[in-house]
PDB file of C-alpha atoms in Angstrom:
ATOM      1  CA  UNK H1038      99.710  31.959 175.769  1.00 33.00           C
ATOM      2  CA  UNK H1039      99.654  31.158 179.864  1.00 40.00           C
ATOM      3  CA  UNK H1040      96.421  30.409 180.777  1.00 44.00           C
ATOM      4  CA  UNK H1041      95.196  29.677 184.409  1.00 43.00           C
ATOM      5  CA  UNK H1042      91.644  28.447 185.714  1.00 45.00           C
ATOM      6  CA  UNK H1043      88.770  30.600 185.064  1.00 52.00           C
ATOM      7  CA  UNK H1044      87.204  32.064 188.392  1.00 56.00           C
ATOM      8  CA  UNK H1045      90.411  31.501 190.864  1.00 65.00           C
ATOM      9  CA  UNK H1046      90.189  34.947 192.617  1.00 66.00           C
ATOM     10  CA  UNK H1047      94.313  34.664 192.894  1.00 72.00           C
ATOM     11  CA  UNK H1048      94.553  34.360 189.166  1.00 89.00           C
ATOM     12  CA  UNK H1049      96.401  36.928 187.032  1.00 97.00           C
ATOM     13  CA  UNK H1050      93.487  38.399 184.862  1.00 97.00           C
ATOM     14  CA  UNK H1051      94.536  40.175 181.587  1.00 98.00           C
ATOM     15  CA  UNK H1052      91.408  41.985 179.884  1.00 98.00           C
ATOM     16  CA  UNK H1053      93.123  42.562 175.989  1.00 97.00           C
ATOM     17  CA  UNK H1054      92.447  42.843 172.563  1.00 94.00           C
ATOM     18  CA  UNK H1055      93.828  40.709 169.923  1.00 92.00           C
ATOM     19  CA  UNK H1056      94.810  43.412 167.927  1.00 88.00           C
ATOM     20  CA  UNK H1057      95.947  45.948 170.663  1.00 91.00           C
ATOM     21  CA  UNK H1058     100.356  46.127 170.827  1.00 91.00           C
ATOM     22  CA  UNK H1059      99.318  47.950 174.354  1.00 93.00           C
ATOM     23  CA  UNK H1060      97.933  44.385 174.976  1.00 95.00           C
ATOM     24  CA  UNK H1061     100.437  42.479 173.057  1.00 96.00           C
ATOM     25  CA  UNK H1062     103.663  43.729 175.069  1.00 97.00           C
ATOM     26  CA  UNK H1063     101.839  43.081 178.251  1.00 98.00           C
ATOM     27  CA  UNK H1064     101.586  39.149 176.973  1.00 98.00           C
ATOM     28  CA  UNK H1065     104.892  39.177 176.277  1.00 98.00           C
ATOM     29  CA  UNK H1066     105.691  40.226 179.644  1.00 98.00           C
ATOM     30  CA  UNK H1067     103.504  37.537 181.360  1.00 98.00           C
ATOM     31  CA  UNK H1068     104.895  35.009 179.099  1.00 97.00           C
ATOM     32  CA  UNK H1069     108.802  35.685 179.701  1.00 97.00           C
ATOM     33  CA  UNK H1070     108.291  35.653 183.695  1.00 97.00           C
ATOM     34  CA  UNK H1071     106.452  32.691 183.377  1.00 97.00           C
ATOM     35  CA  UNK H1072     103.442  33.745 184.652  1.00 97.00           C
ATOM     36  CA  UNK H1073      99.886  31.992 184.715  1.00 96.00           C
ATOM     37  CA  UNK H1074      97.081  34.163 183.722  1.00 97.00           C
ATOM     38  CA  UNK H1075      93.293  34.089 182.924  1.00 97.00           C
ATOM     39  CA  UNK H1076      92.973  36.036 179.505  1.00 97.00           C
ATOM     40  CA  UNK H1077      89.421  37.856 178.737  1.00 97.00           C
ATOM     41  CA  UNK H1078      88.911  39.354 175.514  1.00 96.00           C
ATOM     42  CA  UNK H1079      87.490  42.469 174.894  1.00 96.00           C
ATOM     43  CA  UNK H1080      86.315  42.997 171.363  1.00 94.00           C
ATOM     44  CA  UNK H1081      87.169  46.755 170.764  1.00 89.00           C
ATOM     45  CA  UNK H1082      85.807  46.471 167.285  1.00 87.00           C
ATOM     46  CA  UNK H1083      82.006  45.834 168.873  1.00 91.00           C
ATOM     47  CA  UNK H1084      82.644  48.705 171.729  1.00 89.00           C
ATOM     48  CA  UNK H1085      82.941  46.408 174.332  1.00 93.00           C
ATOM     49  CA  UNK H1086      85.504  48.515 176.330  1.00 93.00           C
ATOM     50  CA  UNK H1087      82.394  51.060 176.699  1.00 91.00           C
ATOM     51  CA  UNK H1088      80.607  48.150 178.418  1.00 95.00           C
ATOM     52  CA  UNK H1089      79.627  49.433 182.298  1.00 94.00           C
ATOM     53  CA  UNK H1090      81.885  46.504 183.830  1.00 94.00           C
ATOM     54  CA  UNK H1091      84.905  47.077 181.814  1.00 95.00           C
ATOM     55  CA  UNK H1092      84.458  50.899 182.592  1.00 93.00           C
ATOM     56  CA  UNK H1093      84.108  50.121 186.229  1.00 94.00           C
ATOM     57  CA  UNK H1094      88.138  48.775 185.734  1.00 96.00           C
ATOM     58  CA  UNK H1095      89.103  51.124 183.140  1.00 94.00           C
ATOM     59  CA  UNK H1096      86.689  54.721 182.770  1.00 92.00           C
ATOM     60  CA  UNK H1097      89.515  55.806 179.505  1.00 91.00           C
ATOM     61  CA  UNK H1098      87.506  52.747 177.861  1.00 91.00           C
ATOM     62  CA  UNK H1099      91.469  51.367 176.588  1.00 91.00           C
ATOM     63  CA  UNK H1100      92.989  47.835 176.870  1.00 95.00           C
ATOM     64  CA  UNK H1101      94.847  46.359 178.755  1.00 97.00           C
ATOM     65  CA  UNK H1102      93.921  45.839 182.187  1.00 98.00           C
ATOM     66  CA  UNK H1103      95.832  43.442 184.726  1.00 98.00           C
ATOM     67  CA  UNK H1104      93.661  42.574 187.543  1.00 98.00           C
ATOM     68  CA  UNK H1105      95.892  40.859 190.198  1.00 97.00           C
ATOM     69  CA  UNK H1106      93.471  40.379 193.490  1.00 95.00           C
ATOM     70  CA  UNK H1107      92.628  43.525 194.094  1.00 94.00           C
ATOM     71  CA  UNK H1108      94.855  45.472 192.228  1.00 96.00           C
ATOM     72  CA  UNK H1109      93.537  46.567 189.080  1.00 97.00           C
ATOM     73  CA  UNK H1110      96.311  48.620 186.502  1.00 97.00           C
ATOM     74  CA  UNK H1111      95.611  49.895 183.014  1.00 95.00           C
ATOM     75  CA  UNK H1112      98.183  51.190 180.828  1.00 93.00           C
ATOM     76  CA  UNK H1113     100.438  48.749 179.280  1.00 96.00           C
ATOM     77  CA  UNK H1114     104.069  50.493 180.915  1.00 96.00           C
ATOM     78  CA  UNK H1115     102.288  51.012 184.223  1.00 97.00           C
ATOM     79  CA  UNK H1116     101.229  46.691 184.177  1.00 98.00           C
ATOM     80  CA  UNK H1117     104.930  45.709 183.049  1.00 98.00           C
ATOM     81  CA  UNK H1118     106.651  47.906 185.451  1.00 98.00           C
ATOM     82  CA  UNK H1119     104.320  46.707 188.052  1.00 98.00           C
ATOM     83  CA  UNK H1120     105.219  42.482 187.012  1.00 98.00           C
ATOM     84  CA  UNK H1121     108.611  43.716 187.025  1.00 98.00           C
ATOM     85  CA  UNK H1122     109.026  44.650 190.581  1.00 97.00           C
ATOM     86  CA  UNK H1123     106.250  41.662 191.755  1.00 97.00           C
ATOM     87  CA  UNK H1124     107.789  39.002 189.804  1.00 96.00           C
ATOM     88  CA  UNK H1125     111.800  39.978 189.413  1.00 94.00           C
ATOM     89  CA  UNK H1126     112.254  36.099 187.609  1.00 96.00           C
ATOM     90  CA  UNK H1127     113.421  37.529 183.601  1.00 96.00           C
ATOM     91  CA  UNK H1128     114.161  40.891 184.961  1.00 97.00           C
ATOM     92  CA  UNK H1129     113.487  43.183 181.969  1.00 97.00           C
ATOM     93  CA  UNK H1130     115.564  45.866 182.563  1.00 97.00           C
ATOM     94  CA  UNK H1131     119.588  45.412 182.170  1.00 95.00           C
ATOM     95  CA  UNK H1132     121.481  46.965 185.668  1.00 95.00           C
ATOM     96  CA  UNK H1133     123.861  49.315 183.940  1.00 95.00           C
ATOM     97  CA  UNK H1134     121.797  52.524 184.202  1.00 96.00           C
ATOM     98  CA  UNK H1135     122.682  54.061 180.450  1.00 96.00           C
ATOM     99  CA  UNK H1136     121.235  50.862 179.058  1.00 96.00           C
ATOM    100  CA  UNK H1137     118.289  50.777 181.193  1.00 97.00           C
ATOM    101  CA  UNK H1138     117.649  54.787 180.183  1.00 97.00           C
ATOM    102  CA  UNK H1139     117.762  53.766 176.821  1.00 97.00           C
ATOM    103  CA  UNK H1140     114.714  50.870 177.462  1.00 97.00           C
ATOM    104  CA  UNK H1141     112.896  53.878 178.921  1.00 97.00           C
ATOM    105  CA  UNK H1142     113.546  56.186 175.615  1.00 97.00           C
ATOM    106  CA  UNK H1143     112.602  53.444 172.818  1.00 97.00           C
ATOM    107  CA  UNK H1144     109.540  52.832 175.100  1.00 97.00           C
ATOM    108  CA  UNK H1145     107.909  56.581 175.354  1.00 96.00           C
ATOM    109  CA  UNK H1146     108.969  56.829 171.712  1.00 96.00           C
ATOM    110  CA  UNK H1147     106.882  54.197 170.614  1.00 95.00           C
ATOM    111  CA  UNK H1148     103.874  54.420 173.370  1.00 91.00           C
ATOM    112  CA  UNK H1149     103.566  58.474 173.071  1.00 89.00           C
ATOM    113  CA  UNK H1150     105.055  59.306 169.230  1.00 88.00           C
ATOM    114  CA  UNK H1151     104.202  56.166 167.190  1.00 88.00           C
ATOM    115  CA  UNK H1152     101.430  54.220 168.305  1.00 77.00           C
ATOM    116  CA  UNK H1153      98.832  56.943 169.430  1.00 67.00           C
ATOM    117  CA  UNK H1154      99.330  58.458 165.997  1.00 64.00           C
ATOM    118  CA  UNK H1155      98.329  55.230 164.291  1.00 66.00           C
ATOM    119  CA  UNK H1156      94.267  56.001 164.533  1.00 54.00           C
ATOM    120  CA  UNK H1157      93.573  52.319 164.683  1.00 52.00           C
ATOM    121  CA  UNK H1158      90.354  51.724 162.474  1.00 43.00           C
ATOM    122  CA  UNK H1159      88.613  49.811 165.769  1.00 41.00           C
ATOM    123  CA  UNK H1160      88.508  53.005 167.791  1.00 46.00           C
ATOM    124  CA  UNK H1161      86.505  55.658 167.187  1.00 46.00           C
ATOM    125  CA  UNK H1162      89.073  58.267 167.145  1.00 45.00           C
ATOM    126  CA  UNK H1163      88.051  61.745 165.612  1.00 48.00           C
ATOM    127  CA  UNK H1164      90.888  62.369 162.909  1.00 49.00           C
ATOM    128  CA  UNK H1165      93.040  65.338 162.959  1.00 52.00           C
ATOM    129  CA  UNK H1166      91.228  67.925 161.303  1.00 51.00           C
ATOM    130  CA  UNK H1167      93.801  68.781 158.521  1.00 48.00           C
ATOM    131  CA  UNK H1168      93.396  65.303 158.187  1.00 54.00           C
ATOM    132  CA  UNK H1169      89.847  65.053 157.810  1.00 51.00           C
ATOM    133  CA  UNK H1170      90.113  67.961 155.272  1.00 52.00           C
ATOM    134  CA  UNK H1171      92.505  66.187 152.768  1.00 52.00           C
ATOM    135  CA  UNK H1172      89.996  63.187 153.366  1.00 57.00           C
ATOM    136  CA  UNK H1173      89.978  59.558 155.200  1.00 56.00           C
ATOM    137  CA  UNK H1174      92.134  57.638 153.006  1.00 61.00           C
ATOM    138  CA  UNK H1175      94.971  59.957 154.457  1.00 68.00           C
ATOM    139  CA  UNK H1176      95.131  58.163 157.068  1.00 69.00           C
ATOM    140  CA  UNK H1177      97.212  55.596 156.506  1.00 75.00           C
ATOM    141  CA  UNK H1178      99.609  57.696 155.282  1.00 78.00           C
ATOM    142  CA  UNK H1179      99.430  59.899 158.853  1.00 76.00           C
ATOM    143  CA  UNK H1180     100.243  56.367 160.878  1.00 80.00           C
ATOM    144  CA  UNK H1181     102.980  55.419 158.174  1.00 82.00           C
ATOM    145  CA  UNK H1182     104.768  58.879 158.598  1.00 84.00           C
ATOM    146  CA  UNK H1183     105.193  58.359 162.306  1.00 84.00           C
ATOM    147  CA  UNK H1184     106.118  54.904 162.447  1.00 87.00           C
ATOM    148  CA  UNK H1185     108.703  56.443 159.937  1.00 89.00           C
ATOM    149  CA  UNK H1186     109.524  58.780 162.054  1.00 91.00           C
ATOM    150  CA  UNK H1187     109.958  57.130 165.461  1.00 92.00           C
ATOM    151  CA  UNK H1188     111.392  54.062 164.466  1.00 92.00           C
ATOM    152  CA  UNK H1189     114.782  56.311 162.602  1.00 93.00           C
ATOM    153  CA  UNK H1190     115.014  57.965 165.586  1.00 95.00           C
ATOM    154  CA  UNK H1191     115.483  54.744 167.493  1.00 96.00           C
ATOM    155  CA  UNK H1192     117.252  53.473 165.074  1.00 94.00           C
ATOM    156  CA  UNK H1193     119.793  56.325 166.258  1.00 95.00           C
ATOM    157  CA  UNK H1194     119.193  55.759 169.526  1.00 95.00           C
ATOM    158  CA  UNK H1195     120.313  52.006 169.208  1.00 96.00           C
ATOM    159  CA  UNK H1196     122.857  51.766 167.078  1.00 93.00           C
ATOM    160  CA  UNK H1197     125.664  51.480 170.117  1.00 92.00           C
ATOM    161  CA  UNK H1198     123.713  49.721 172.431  1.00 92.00           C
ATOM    162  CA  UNK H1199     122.251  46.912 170.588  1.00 92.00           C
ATOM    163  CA  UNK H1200     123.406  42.992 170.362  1.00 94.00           C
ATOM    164  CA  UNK H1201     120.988  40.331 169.781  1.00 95.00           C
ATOM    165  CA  UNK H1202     118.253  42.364 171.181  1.00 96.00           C
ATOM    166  CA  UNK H1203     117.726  45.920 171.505  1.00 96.00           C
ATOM    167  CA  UNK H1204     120.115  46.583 174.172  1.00 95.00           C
ATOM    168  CA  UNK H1205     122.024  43.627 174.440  1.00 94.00           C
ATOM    169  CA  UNK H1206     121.513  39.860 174.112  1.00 95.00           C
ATOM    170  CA  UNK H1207     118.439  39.320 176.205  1.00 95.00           C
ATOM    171  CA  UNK H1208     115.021  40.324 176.049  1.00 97.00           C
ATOM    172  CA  UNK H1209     114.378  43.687 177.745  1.00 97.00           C
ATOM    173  CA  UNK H1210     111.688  46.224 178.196  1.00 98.00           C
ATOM    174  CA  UNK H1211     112.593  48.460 174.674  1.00 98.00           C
ATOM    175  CA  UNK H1212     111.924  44.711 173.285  1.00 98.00           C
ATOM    176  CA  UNK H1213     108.496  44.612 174.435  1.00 98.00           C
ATOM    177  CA  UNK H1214     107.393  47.636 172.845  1.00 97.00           C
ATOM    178  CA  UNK H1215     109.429  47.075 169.482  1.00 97.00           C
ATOM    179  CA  UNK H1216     108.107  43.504 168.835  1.00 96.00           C
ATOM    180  CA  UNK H1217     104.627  44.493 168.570  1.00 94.00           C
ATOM    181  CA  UNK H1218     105.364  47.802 166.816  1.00 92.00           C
ATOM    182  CA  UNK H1219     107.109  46.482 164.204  1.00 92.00           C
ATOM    183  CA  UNK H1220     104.955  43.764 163.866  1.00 88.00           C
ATOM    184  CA  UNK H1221     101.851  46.548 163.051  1.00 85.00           C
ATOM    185  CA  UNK H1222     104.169  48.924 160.910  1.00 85.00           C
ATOM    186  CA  UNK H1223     104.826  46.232 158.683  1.00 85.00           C
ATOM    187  CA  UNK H1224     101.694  44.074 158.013  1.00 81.00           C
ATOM    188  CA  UNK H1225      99.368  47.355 158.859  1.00 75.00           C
ATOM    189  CA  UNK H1226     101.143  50.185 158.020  1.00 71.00           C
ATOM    190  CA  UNK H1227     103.292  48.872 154.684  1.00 74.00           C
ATOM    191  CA  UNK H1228     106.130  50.749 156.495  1.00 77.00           C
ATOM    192  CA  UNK H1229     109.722  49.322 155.132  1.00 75.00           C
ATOM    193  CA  UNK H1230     111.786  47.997 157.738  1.00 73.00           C
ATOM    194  CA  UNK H1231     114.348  46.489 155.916  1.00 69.00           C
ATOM    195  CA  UNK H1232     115.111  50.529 154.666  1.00 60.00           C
ATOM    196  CA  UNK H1233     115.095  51.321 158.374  1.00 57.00           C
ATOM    197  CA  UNK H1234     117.635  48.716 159.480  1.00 57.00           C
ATOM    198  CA  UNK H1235     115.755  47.518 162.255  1.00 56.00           C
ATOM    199  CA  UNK H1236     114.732  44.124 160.524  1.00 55.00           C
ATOM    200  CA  UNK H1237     117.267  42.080 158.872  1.00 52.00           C
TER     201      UNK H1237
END
């Protein structure tokens, strides 16, 4: 992890959570452009995103948070969009246009089908009520089906645009959100990749 000096007012800051693949794509995208950052922690399993300062930067209570001078940006698309136009070194999205459309699909799928449906267990999310019906344990089972779900559709979506990476041989944007997505559907959601084809 880039790390700058604490209390430099020109620093990058990063307010995240270990656990958070909002937070972990941002770090990705600080890391790849070679950027220097201070990185605050905010322990979302001891409500410390309801703390009155982190409110004051984010009132939605969610991590991340890029503080860059003045310029405070939460949402995780919204930071790397904003590095990528700042800080154009490891440009994340490819120039031909259908490619770079396709970085933009595989990242709504997985920031507004798969990963708000996961209920994390360190938010205090109310479950759906059908959910809460059948009972808790169902849970799990809600965040497997749509990590099912989203990741065959980009599965679909990739198979003619993909090389080393998801849309060719360098790191882009989809990257960013798949890395960390997979990484939780496997280890926290027991959801078969291998099955999917998107980890060989």
């Amino acid at each position: 992890m880039a790390t700058g000096r604490s209390g430099d007012k020109n620093q990058l800051k990063l307010y995240s959570f270990w656990l958070s693949s909002c937070s972990h794509r941002v770090r990705i995208a600080l890391n790849l452009k070679g950027l220097s950052y201070e990185y605050i922690a905010v322990d979302l399993s001891k409500d410390e995103q309801f703390s009155p300062e982190f409110s004051k930067l984010n009132p939605l209570g969610y991590v991340p948070v890029l503080v860059d001078g003045d310029i405070v940006l939460a949402d995780s698309l919204a930071i790397i969009m904003y590095l990528e136009e700042k800080y154009p070194q490891h440009p994340l999205l490819p120039q031909d246009l259908q490619k770079r459309g396709i970085n933009y699909q595989v990242a709504n799928i997985v920031f507004s089908s798969i990963q708000p449906r996961q209920i994390p267990l360190y938010r205090r999310v109310r479950l759906p009520k059908y959910i809460e019906k059948v009972g808790p344990n169902e849970s799990l089972a809600w965040a497997k089906f749509h990590n099912d779900k989203g990741f065959t559709a980009i599965e679909k979506l990739l198979k003619d645009h993909s090389g080393r990476y998801a849309t060719g041989d360098e790191v882009s944007l989809a990257d960013l959100f798949l890395a960390p997505q997979i990484h939780a559907a496997i280890n926290r959601f027991d959801v078969d990749m291998v099955v999917l084809d998107l980890v060989n």
